[in-house]
Amino acid sequence: MRPPPPYGFQAFEGADALAEALAETVAGHLDKAVGSNGRATLAVSGGTTPARFFRQLSQRPIDWERVTVTLVDERLVPPTAARSNERLVRETLLRDRAEQARFVGLWSGTADPAAAATAADERLADCPLPLDAVVLGMGLDGHTASYFPDAENLDTLLDPAARARVLPVRAQSAGEDRLTLTLPLVARARFLALHIEGEAKRTVFEQAMQAGTASPAPIRAVFERATTPPTVYWAPSEDKKP
Ligand SMILES: O=C(O)[C@H](O)[C@@H](O)[C@H](O)[C@H](O)COP(=O)(O)O
């Protein structure tokens, strides 16, 4: 019976309070990294949850010119597509003060998964590791990043010794083909947050963290490998209208 991995859990009264707190914390970690290393790297997830947090973070007065923003994962669609995570980040995070940040997306123009992964891996080759801050989301199937439970290459995606930085993902439940940062990049982040909203996701998360989980959900696999105990940011509302 494997005991649950260590993590923090911060519950907020609503999505706005969560967004403000998470933005403040992430900005603090980026500011500290810029102060000590002269630069900082943030990797964020897409989906429907983070827009409110992104808008809050975009207003934080840090030295965004020294911050690189990248994606934890991407749908293999152009940045003009509604489902593009790059589009979401450009519209809600890379604005206001954060407009000055450097953005390294995972879409490179090809929808061929293997070629796209190679190109994204090369784009991130000079990205200093470990990442200073990573913000994950989670689906109701316990996936995080694009580590979908039905992914054809899930073992490779969750390999703690993976050498690649970006891998392609094909999973029936994912919708379109994906690209995702590999587990080592995510798990070794100096600050790792999981941003989830709604009772259903809290239940899924808590079940995934219960001891004795025979086949751990991807979110648990990440938490078990995290070099710094992650922090969960949770609010009860699932209001998707940011
Ligand atoms: O590209 C993506 O979809 C994300 O990176 C993914 O990991 C997301 O965080 C979860 O699927 C939750 O998505 P929602 O916020 O839409 O529930």
mmCIF file with all atom_site columns, C-alpha atoms and ligand atoms in Angstrom, residues 45-50 73 75 85 137-139 143-146 178 201 240, ligand 1:
data_model
loop_
_atom_site.group_PDB
_atom_site.id
_atom_site.type_symbol
_atom_site.label_atom_id
_atom_site.label_alt_id
_atom_site.label_comp_id
_atom_site.label_asym_id
_atom_site.label_entity_id
_atom_site.label_seq_id
_atom_site.pdbx_PDB_ins_code
_atom_site.Cartn_x
_atom_site.Cartn_y
_atom_site.Cartn_z
_atom_site.occupancy
_atom_site.B_iso_or_equiv
_atom_site.pdbx_formal_charge
_atom_site.auth_seq_id
_atom_site.auth_comp_id
_atom_site.auth_asym_id
_atom_site.auth_atom_id
_atom_site.pdbx_PDB_model_num
ATOM   1  C CA  . SER A 1 45  ? -1.439  24.221 -19.098 1.00 0.00 ? 45  SER A CA  1
ATOM   2  C CA  . GLY A 1 46  ? -4.367  25.055 -21.312 1.00 0.00 ? 46  GLY A CA  1
ATOM   3  C CA  . GLY A 1 47  ? -8.001  24.071 -21.195 1.00 0.00 ? 47  GLY A CA  1
ATOM   4  C CA  . THR A 1 48  ? -10.972 25.986 -19.841 1.00 0.00 ? 48  THR A CA  1
ATOM   5  C CA  . THR A 1 49  ? -9.829  26.499 -16.234 1.00 0.00 ? 49  THR A CA  1
ATOM   6  C CA  . PRO A 1 50  ? -6.788  28.802 -16.284 1.00 0.00 ? 50  PRO A CA  1
ATOM   7  C CA  . ASP A 1 73  ? 1.108   20.638 -23.546 1.00 0.00 ? 73  ASP A CA  1
ATOM   8  C CA  . ARG A 1 75  ? -3.232  20.326 -29.076 1.00 0.00 ? 75  ARG A CA  1
ATOM   9  C CA  . ASN A 1 85  ? -3.453  26.454 -25.943 1.00 0.00 ? 85  ASN A CA  1
ATOM   10 C CA  . GLY A 1 137 ? -4.628  21.239 -14.778 1.00 0.00 ? 137 GLY A CA  1
ATOM   11 C CA  . MET A 1 138 ? -6.396  17.913 -14.465 1.00 0.00 ? 138 MET A CA  1
ATOM   12 C CA  . GLY A 1 139 ? -9.205  16.151 -16.267 1.00 0.00 ? 139 GLY A CA  1
ATOM   13 C CA  . HIS A 1 143 ? -4.973  13.061 -16.668 1.00 0.00 ? 143 HIS A CA  1
ATOM   14 C CA  . THR A 1 144 ? -2.660  16.017 -16.379 1.00 0.00 ? 144 THR A CA  1
ATOM   15 C CA  . ALA A 1 145 ? -0.582  17.629 -19.085 1.00 0.00 ? 145 ALA A CA  1
ATOM   16 C CA  . SER A 1 146 ? -1.417  15.295 -21.967 1.00 0.00 ? 146 SER A CA  1
ATOM   17 C CA  . ARG A 1 178 ? -1.149  16.341 -28.668 1.00 0.00 ? 178 ARG A CA  1
ATOM   18 C CA  . LYS A 1 201 ? -12.270 17.259 -9.815  1.00 0.00 ? 201 LYS A CA  1
ATOM   19 C CA  . LYS A 1 240 ? -16.074 28.619 -17.029 1.00 0.00 ? 240 LYS A CA  1
HETATM 20 O O1  . LIG B 2 .   ? -4.505  21.020 -23.154 1.00 0.00 ? 1   LIG B O1  1
HETATM 21 C C1  . LIG B 2 .   ? -5.141  20.702 -22.156 1.00 0.00 ? 1   LIG B C1  1
HETATM 22 O O2  . LIG B 2 .   ? -6.333  20.333 -22.176 1.00 0.00 ? 1   LIG B O2  1
HETATM 23 C C2  . LIG B 2 .   ? -4.500  20.801 -20.804 1.00 0.00 ? 1   LIG B C2  1
HETATM 24 O O3  . LIG B 2 .   ? -3.261  21.078 -20.743 1.00 0.00 ? 1   LIG B O3  1
HETATM 25 C C3  . LIG B 2 .   ? -5.001  19.697 -19.939 1.00 0.00 ? 1   LIG B C3  1
HETATM 26 O O4  . LIG B 2 .   ? -4.081  18.971 -19.214 1.00 0.00 ? 1   LIG B O4  1
HETATM 27 C C4  . LIG B 2 .   ? -5.986  20.380 -19.019 1.00 0.00 ? 1   LIG B C4  1
HETATM 28 O O5  . LIG B 2 .   ? -5.279  21.021 -17.964 1.00 0.00 ? 1   LIG B O5  1
HETATM 29 C C5  . LIG B 2 .   ? -6.989  19.415 -18.469 1.00 0.00 ? 1   LIG B C5  1
HETATM 30 O O6  . LIG B 2 .   ? -7.522  18.706 -19.559 1.00 0.00 ? 1   LIG B O6  1
HETATM 31 C C6  . LIG B 2 .   ? -8.098  20.175 -17.739 1.00 0.00 ? 1   LIG B C6  1
HETATM 32 O O7  . LIG B 2 .   ? -8.769  20.948 -18.696 1.00 0.00 ? 1   LIG B O7  1
HETATM 33 P P1  . LIG B 2 .   ? -9.986  21.912 -18.277 1.00 0.00 ? 1   LIG B P1  1
HETATM 34 O O8  . LIG B 2 .   ? -9.352  23.080 -17.574 1.00 0.00 ? 1   LIG B O8  1
HETATM 35 O O9  . LIG B 2 .   ? -10.612 22.304 -19.579 1.00 0.00 ? 1   LIG B O9  1
HETATM 36 O O10 . LIG B 2 .   ? -10.893 21.116 -17.375 1.00 0.00 ? 1   LIG B O10 1
#
